[in-house]
Amino acid sequence: MHPPSVDAIARELAKSFTLPHAVLVHCAREAVRDAPQDAQGVAQDNALHFSQSLLTTVVNGTGVLLHTNLGRAPLAMTDSHRPTNLEFNLANGERGSRHSSISELFGQLLNVEDAIVVNNNAAAVMLVLAALAEGRDVAVSRGESVEIGGGFRIPDVMEQSGARLVDVGTTNRTRLRDYERAIDSRKNDIALLLKVHPSNFSIEGFTEQTTISELATLEVPVVADIGSGLLDNTAPWLQGYLDNVPSWIAHEPAARQAIADGADLITFSGDKLLGGPQCGVIAGRADLVAQCAAHPLMRALRPGGHTLLALQNVLLSYSARTVCSQIPFWSMATTPLQELATRAERLIAATGVGTSVALDSLIGAGSAPGSTIASHGISLAGDQRAALRRHATPVIARTVANTTYIDLRSVHPDDDSIIIDAVNSLK
Ligand SMILES: *Cc1c(COP(=O)(O)O)cnc(C)c1O
C-alpha cells in the first residue's frame, strides 16, 4: 500500500479549516508520520488542535464578567491602519510624551497631579518600589502581604524590586501605632508605607486595619495598590442606569477616594473594574510619578500605542458619563435583568431547545469577591462545553451537574446569533 498523499490529505483538510496551506500540509505530514493507517483522521485532529491554539474572539457565556482566562475586561481596540501621534506633539511638531493625554485625563477624573501607564498593575507596583524604595525599607501590614491570582505575591515583588519588606502589625489587626513603630525603629529606613488591597480574599471577625487617611498623617509617603481600578465608589456614571450604587461597588477601594484620603500614589489595573485594556496605572504626586517615569525599568514596562489609545477612549467615556453604553464591562454589569430574560426566551424560540434559567453572574478577576449580580440565561441538557468550544466563534459555557449554562449577562446582545448557531450545531 502506498503511504497516503500529504497533499491529498491537506486538500481534504482545506474543506473544513480556513488555515494557511502550509499549516495544513504540516498537520498532514505529522499525521502520515505518526499514524499512516488513519492519516486523514489524525490530520483532522491536528488541524483542530492547531486552530484551537490560535487566539480568537470568543463568546463568554460563563457569567464571569471579568474572566481572567478570557482576558478580563472585553474591549474593542482600534483597527485603523493609520499611525498615531504616540510621541509626537501636534501643537509644536516636536517630540511628545506618550503619557500626556492619559495624565491629563486622570488628572481631571481623579484630581491627581500626574499619571503614567505600564503593562499591568504588577509592573506598576514593581516600578514604584524600584524607583522609590530600592535598597530601602517598605512597611506592609501582615494582613496585606498577600498573593493575588497569577503569582503576584507582595514579598516576591518586593524582593525583585530591590526594596526590603518590613512586616508590621499582625495578620488580623494592624494599627497606626504599628506603622509608627516601624518608622521610628533605628533598624529601619522606611521609604514608603504600602497599602495593598487583598482583592480576592477577606479576613472576618476580630480585625482592624489602618486606613489611608490615618497613614497619611505620618511623614512617609503612602502608596496604595488598590487593584481593581474602580475610579470612584460613588459611581456617578451609573445615574440613569441603576437606582442605587450596588454594594460590590460601594465597598471596593476606589481611586478617587484613595487620593482624597491622602494616598501619595495609587496603582491599579486597567482591565478590571475600570473596564479598559490590560495595563497598570501609577497616579498621584507629580514628583513621585516623575521618579517612576525616569527609572530605567520604565523603558521596559511601557505600553504600546494601541493600549494607550484604548485606555484614553475609556477615560473619555468616564468624562462623558457614557460608561454604561460604551464600556463593555459596565454595559454587562448594568443590563436590566428583564432584558436578559427576554433574550433567553428569544434564544430558546430560535433554537427550539434549552430552558430559561435565573443565574448569578460574578464580577471576576479577584474584584468584589463573593458578590454576584442577578442574571438570566439558558440551560442545555448534558455537558456541551467541548462542542460549544469547537464552534467557529467558540462559546464558553459552564457545566454543573451535567447541565450546561450560558449566562447572557456576559454576552454582548449582538452575539446572541452566534449562540443560536452554536446551539443549533449541537443537534
Ligand atoms: C489584580 C491585582 C494586582 C495585579 O494586577 P495585574 O494587572 O494583573 O498585574 C496587583 N495588586 C492588586 C491589589 C490586584 O488586585
XYZ file of C-alpha atoms and ligand atoms in Angstrom:
442
model
C 0.000 0.000 0.000
C 1.237 3.485 -0.893
C 1.675 5.889 2.005
C -1.235 8.374 1.910
C -0.503 11.540 -0.070
C 0.241 14.521 2.171
C -1.106 16.830 -0.480
C -4.408 14.944 -0.821
C -4.893 14.990 2.963
C -4.136 18.721 3.136
C -6.644 19.416 0.344
C -9.263 17.452 2.252
C -8.497 19.475 5.408
C -8.980 22.714 3.462
C -12.697 21.827 3.193
C -13.171 22.275 6.946
C -10.329 24.608 8.053
C -9.527 28.099 6.796
C -5.861 27.799 7.734
C -2.838 28.619 5.520
C -1.974 25.786 3.141
C 1.485 25.390 4.718
C -0.140 24.771 8.112
C -2.473 22.130 6.682
C 0.479 20.429 4.962
C 2.318 20.427 8.290
C -0.695 18.819 10.033
C -0.986 16.237 7.233
C 2.731 15.409 7.253
C 2.744 14.797 11.002
C -0.325 12.580 10.687
C 1.274 10.498 7.910
C 4.386 10.111 10.042
C 2.569 9.276 13.292
C -0.454 7.297 12.086
C -0.219 6.200 8.449
C -3.222 3.878 8.986
C -5.543 6.758 9.886
C -3.729 9.756 8.473
C -6.834 11.707 7.443
C -8.469 11.370 10.863
C -5.322 12.274 12.766
C -4.615 15.191 10.406
C -8.141 16.431 11.144
C -7.375 16.271 14.890
C -4.051 18.045 14.345
C -5.723 20.850 12.426
C -8.428 21.207 15.094
C -5.773 21.251 17.785
C -3.848 23.937 15.898
C -6.903 26.115 15.291
C -7.922 25.864 18.948
C -4.437 27.036 19.953
C -4.863 30.287 17.993
C -6.015 33.459 19.657
C -9.571 34.117 18.565
C -12.533 36.085 19.808
C -14.973 34.030 21.870
C -18.428 34.444 23.344
C -18.250 34.491 27.139
C -21.275 32.588 28.389
C -19.793 31.876 31.814
C -21.376 34.828 33.596
C -17.977 35.825 34.979
C -17.860 39.392 33.694
C -14.093 39.871 34.104
C -12.945 36.358 33.217
C -9.222 36.028 33.834
C -8.834 33.269 31.245
C -10.690 35.356 28.673
C -8.502 38.427 29.142
C -10.607 40.159 31.843
C -12.467 43.275 30.625
C -13.538 42.855 26.989
C -12.722 45.890 24.891
C -12.525 46.665 21.178
C -9.114 48.004 20.181
C -8.776 50.333 17.194
C -8.379 48.619 13.859
C -7.205 51.690 11.985
C -4.276 51.264 9.604
C -3.049 54.752 10.489
C -0.275 55.552 12.947
C -0.988 57.737 15.966
C 0.718 60.797 17.420
C 2.006 58.485 20.178
C 5.149 60.536 20.868
C 4.529 63.472 18.571
C 3.317 66.793 19.864
C 0.710 68.143 17.446
C 0.895 71.621 18.980
C 4.551 72.279 18.252
C 5.527 69.494 15.851
C 8.189 68.207 18.209
C 8.680 65.009 20.132
C 5.929 64.470 22.689
C 5.234 62.134 25.609
C 3.135 59.017 25.215
C 1.654 59.722 28.626
C 0.393 63.268 28.175
C -3.254 62.561 27.278
C -3.584 59.901 29.969
C -2.016 62.146 32.572
C -4.382 64.983 31.706
C -7.480 62.761 31.786
C -6.589 61.051 35.066
C -5.745 64.493 36.418
C -9.309 65.627 35.806
C -11.036 62.382 36.807
C -9.069 61.637 39.981
C -7.744 65.035 40.961
C -4.145 63.801 40.709
C -1.120 65.778 39.604
C 0.225 63.174 37.186
C -0.150 59.592 35.959
C 1.800 57.094 33.868
C 0.883 53.735 32.410
C 2.798 50.435 32.298
C 1.887 46.961 31.061
C -0.052 45.747 34.100
C -0.524 46.502 37.763
C 2.172 44.030 38.824
C 4.594 46.117 36.763
C 3.210 49.309 38.304
C 3.857 48.072 41.850
C 7.287 46.784 40.887
C 8.248 50.097 39.262
C 7.036 52.173 42.206
C 9.049 50.061 44.648
C 12.166 50.041 42.466
C 12.019 53.786 41.777
C 11.111 54.974 45.262
C 12.478 52.371 47.662
C 15.347 50.411 46.099
C 17.789 49.461 48.842
C 15.403 50.851 51.466
C 12.506 49.530 53.556
C 8.798 49.425 52.786
C 6.276 48.855 55.572
C 3.379 46.486 54.777
C 0.703 45.226 57.155
C 0.945 41.478 57.791
C -2.734 41.282 56.787
C -1.902 42.768 53.370
C 1.207 40.768 52.498
C -0.885 38.828 50.034
C -0.823 36.705 46.945
C -3.188 37.836 44.187
C -4.026 35.271 41.485
C -1.432 34.577 38.845
C 1.596 34.539 41.110
C 1.602 38.188 42.210
C 2.992 37.912 45.744
C 3.885 41.040 47.654
C 7.054 39.608 49.280
C 8.321 38.372 45.888
C 7.571 41.611 44.031
C 9.278 43.474 46.860
C 12.369 41.314 46.601
C 12.559 41.671 42.809
C 12.284 45.449 43.082
C 15.281 45.658 45.406
C 13.207 47.099 48.265
C 13.069 45.372 51.647
C 9.766 44.314 53.183
C 9.153 45.308 56.775
C 6.134 43.461 58.177
C 4.009 45.494 60.545
C 1.139 44.513 62.826
C -0.464 41.088 62.781
C -2.463 39.074 60.246
C -5.824 40.236 61.579
C -5.070 43.577 63.289
C -2.711 46.340 62.273
C -2.869 49.759 63.926
C -1.372 53.140 63.110
C 0.931 52.641 66.096
C 2.481 49.596 64.336
C 3.477 51.731 61.360
C 4.803 54.473 63.661
C 6.944 51.955 65.497
C 8.367 50.673 62.196
C 9.212 54.229 61.099
C 10.756 55.114 64.463
C 12.852 51.947 64.746
C 16.528 52.691 64.235
C 16.867 49.336 62.452
C 14.653 50.569 59.620
C 14.953 53.046 56.793
C 11.312 53.265 55.757
C 10.914 54.852 52.316
C 7.229 54.057 51.786
C 4.121 52.767 53.504
C 2.464 50.335 51.113
C -1.219 49.501 51.450
C -2.358 46.542 49.380
C -5.983 45.717 48.704
C -6.302 41.986 49.465
C -8.687 41.763 46.423
C -9.613 38.103 46.327
C -9.924 37.234 49.992
C -11.175 38.803 53.192
C -10.471 38.348 56.860
C -13.513 38.465 59.063
C -14.128 38.654 62.778
C -11.660 40.269 65.180
C -9.964 42.528 62.660
C -8.606 46.041 62.421
C -6.944 47.797 59.528
C -5.323 51.155 59.277
C -6.955 53.458 56.747
C -5.196 55.547 54.121
C -6.319 58.729 55.946
C -4.627 57.525 59.130
C -1.422 56.570 57.303
C -1.416 59.956 55.574
C -0.852 61.589 58.977
C 2.647 60.039 59.095
C 5.574 61.703 57.368
C 6.401 58.844 54.980
C 4.747 58.705 51.516
C 1.757 56.355 51.293
C 1.369 54.139 48.234
C -1.954 52.312 47.849
C -2.220 49.356 45.494
C -5.992 49.462 45.091
C -6.015 46.727 42.465
C -9.319 46.885 40.626
C -9.165 50.402 39.204
C -12.660 51.378 40.298
C -12.432 55.121 39.605
C -14.960 56.361 42.123
C -17.072 54.345 44.559
C -19.975 56.781 44.290
C -20.049 55.644 40.603
C -21.704 58.799 39.176
C -21.716 57.118 35.746
C -24.464 54.745 36.951
C -27.024 57.564 37.178
C -29.916 56.769 34.890
C -28.922 53.103 34.789
C -29.212 51.836 38.368
C -31.216 53.317 41.228
C -28.594 52.619 43.870
C -24.868 52.062 43.860
C -24.572 48.270 44.383
C -22.657 47.153 47.467
C -19.973 45.440 45.385
C -19.048 48.908 44.103
C -19.583 50.863 47.297
C -17.229 48.533 49.210
C -14.394 48.387 46.668
C -11.491 50.741 47.313
C -11.664 53.416 44.644
C -9.032 55.607 43.050
C -10.668 58.987 43.623
C -11.349 58.276 47.298
C -7.851 56.857 47.897
C -6.339 60.080 46.551
C -8.792 62.247 48.500
C -7.901 60.289 51.658
C -4.278 61.253 51.201
C -2.509 58.488 49.260
C 0.588 59.970 47.641
C 0.468 57.384 44.855
C -2.040 54.764 43.810
C -1.578 51.822 41.473
C -4.281 49.790 39.756
C -5.066 47.537 36.795
C -6.651 48.857 33.600
C -8.612 45.702 32.775
C -10.557 45.087 35.971
C -13.346 47.417 37.162
C -12.004 50.314 35.114
C -13.120 48.270 32.112
C -10.134 49.174 29.926
C -7.224 47.396 28.249
C -4.600 45.373 30.115
C -2.298 47.937 31.695
C -1.229 49.264 35.060
C -1.629 52.856 36.202
C 0.554 54.835 38.598
C -1.157 58.076 39.607
C -0.619 60.735 42.238
C 2.040 63.232 43.308
C 3.940 64.669 40.331
C 7.411 64.353 41.909
C 6.886 60.660 42.737
C 5.385 59.859 39.320
C 8.363 61.648 37.704
C 10.778 59.453 39.667
C 8.973 56.346 38.403
C 8.953 57.664 34.817
C 12.691 58.353 34.976
C 13.612 54.878 36.250
C 15.340 52.611 33.676
C 12.649 49.923 34.170
C 10.077 52.325 32.704
C 11.531 51.772 29.244
C 10.995 48.017 29.610
C 7.488 48.305 31.020
C 5.934 50.967 28.793
C 2.750 50.033 26.915
C 2.167 50.355 23.167
C 0.044 52.870 21.330
C -2.961 50.537 20.921
C -3.191 50.155 24.675
C -2.866 53.866 25.363
C -5.427 54.780 22.719
C -7.918 52.259 24.122
C -7.299 53.498 27.669
C -7.702 57.121 26.579
C -11.064 56.302 24.982
C -12.212 54.560 28.148
C -11.272 57.616 30.203
C -13.102 59.907 27.762
C -16.201 57.739 28.340
C -15.865 58.361 32.073
C -15.624 62.112 31.427
C -18.642 61.988 29.118
C -20.590 59.737 31.537
C -21.188 57.312 28.664
C -19.565 54.479 30.585
C -22.648 52.223 30.728
C -23.241 52.397 26.991
C -19.639 52.432 25.779
C -17.522 50.339 28.115
C -18.398 46.654 27.666
C -17.821 45.686 31.318
C -20.173 48.397 32.584
C -22.779 47.615 29.908
C -22.780 43.990 31.061
C -22.917 44.927 34.731
C -25.906 47.255 34.278
C -28.041 45.384 31.735
C -31.552 45.129 33.245
C -32.493 41.592 34.313
C -35.694 41.711 32.255
C -33.678 42.304 29.086
C -31.621 39.175 29.767
C -34.773 37.129 30.388
C -36.261 38.361 27.105
C -33.090 37.423 25.236
C -33.144 33.954 26.814
C -36.736 33.434 25.604
C -35.730 34.528 22.103
C -32.781 32.115 22.056
C -34.997 29.249 23.105
C -37.611 30.138 20.481
C -34.934 30.337 17.772
C -33.286 27.022 18.605
C -36.214 25.011 19.906
C -34.092 23.703 22.785
C -32.987 24.844 26.208
C -34.673 26.170 29.322
C -34.785 29.728 30.598
C -32.993 29.967 33.971
C -32.198 32.560 36.621
C -28.442 32.712 37.283
C -25.932 34.701 39.320
C -23.112 36.446 37.459
C -19.775 37.071 39.133
C -17.604 40.171 38.764
C -14.401 38.119 38.448
C -10.696 38.978 38.253
C -10.488 38.926 42.037
C -12.644 42.065 42.223
C -15.536 42.207 44.682
C -15.041 38.562 45.739
C -18.257 36.791 46.660
C -20.508 39.471 45.147
C -22.966 38.398 42.487
C -25.304 40.185 40.080
C -28.677 38.602 39.384
C -28.698 37.312 35.838
C -30.545 35.176 33.364
C -29.588 32.649 30.722
C -30.366 29.287 29.209
C -29.598 25.754 30.279
C -28.976 22.788 27.987
C -29.068 19.123 28.902
C -25.703 17.377 29.259
C -22.149 18.688 29.254
C -21.942 20.632 25.981
C -18.828 22.645 26.772
C -16.382 20.925 24.401
C -18.800 21.049 21.464
C -19.549 24.742 22.108
C -15.807 25.454 22.195
C -15.449 23.890 18.740
C -17.887 26.358 17.188
C -16.395 28.761 14.592
C -16.648 31.504 17.223
C -16.182 29.442 20.375
C -18.848 29.810 23.047
C -17.543 29.343 26.577
C -20.144 27.923 28.943
C -20.310 26.379 32.400
C -21.497 22.946 33.374
C -22.910 21.996 36.759
C -24.322 18.516 37.468
C -24.425 17.547 33.785
C -26.364 20.659 32.808
C -24.735 23.355 30.671
C -25.467 27.008 31.438
C -25.000 30.021 29.178
C -25.288 33.221 31.210
C -26.381 36.099 28.976
C -25.087 38.936 31.177
C -21.547 38.325 29.956
C -22.667 38.009 26.309
C -22.975 41.054 24.045
C -26.536 41.137 22.615
C -25.106 41.136 19.065
C -23.581 37.742 19.838
C -26.887 36.005 20.622
C -26.942 34.966 16.956
C -23.627 33.146 17.488
C -25.147 31.289 20.422
C -28.127 30.333 18.255
C -25.784 28.911 15.582
C -23.668 27.120 18.171
C -26.678 25.573 19.907
C -28.200 24.546 16.566
C -24.935 22.828 15.647
C -25.255 20.614 18.741
C -28.338 18.900 17.324
C -5.043 42.387 40.292
C -4.148 42.974 41.276
C -2.774 43.051 41.024
C -2.157 42.524 39.772
O -2.554 43.323 38.693
P -2.243 42.890 37.193
O -2.830 43.986 36.372
O -2.893 41.566 36.984
O -0.767 42.789 37.055
C -1.975 43.646 41.967
N -2.490 44.129 43.120
C -3.817 44.072 43.396
C -4.306 44.619 44.686
C -4.674 43.493 42.482
O -5.994 43.424 42.765
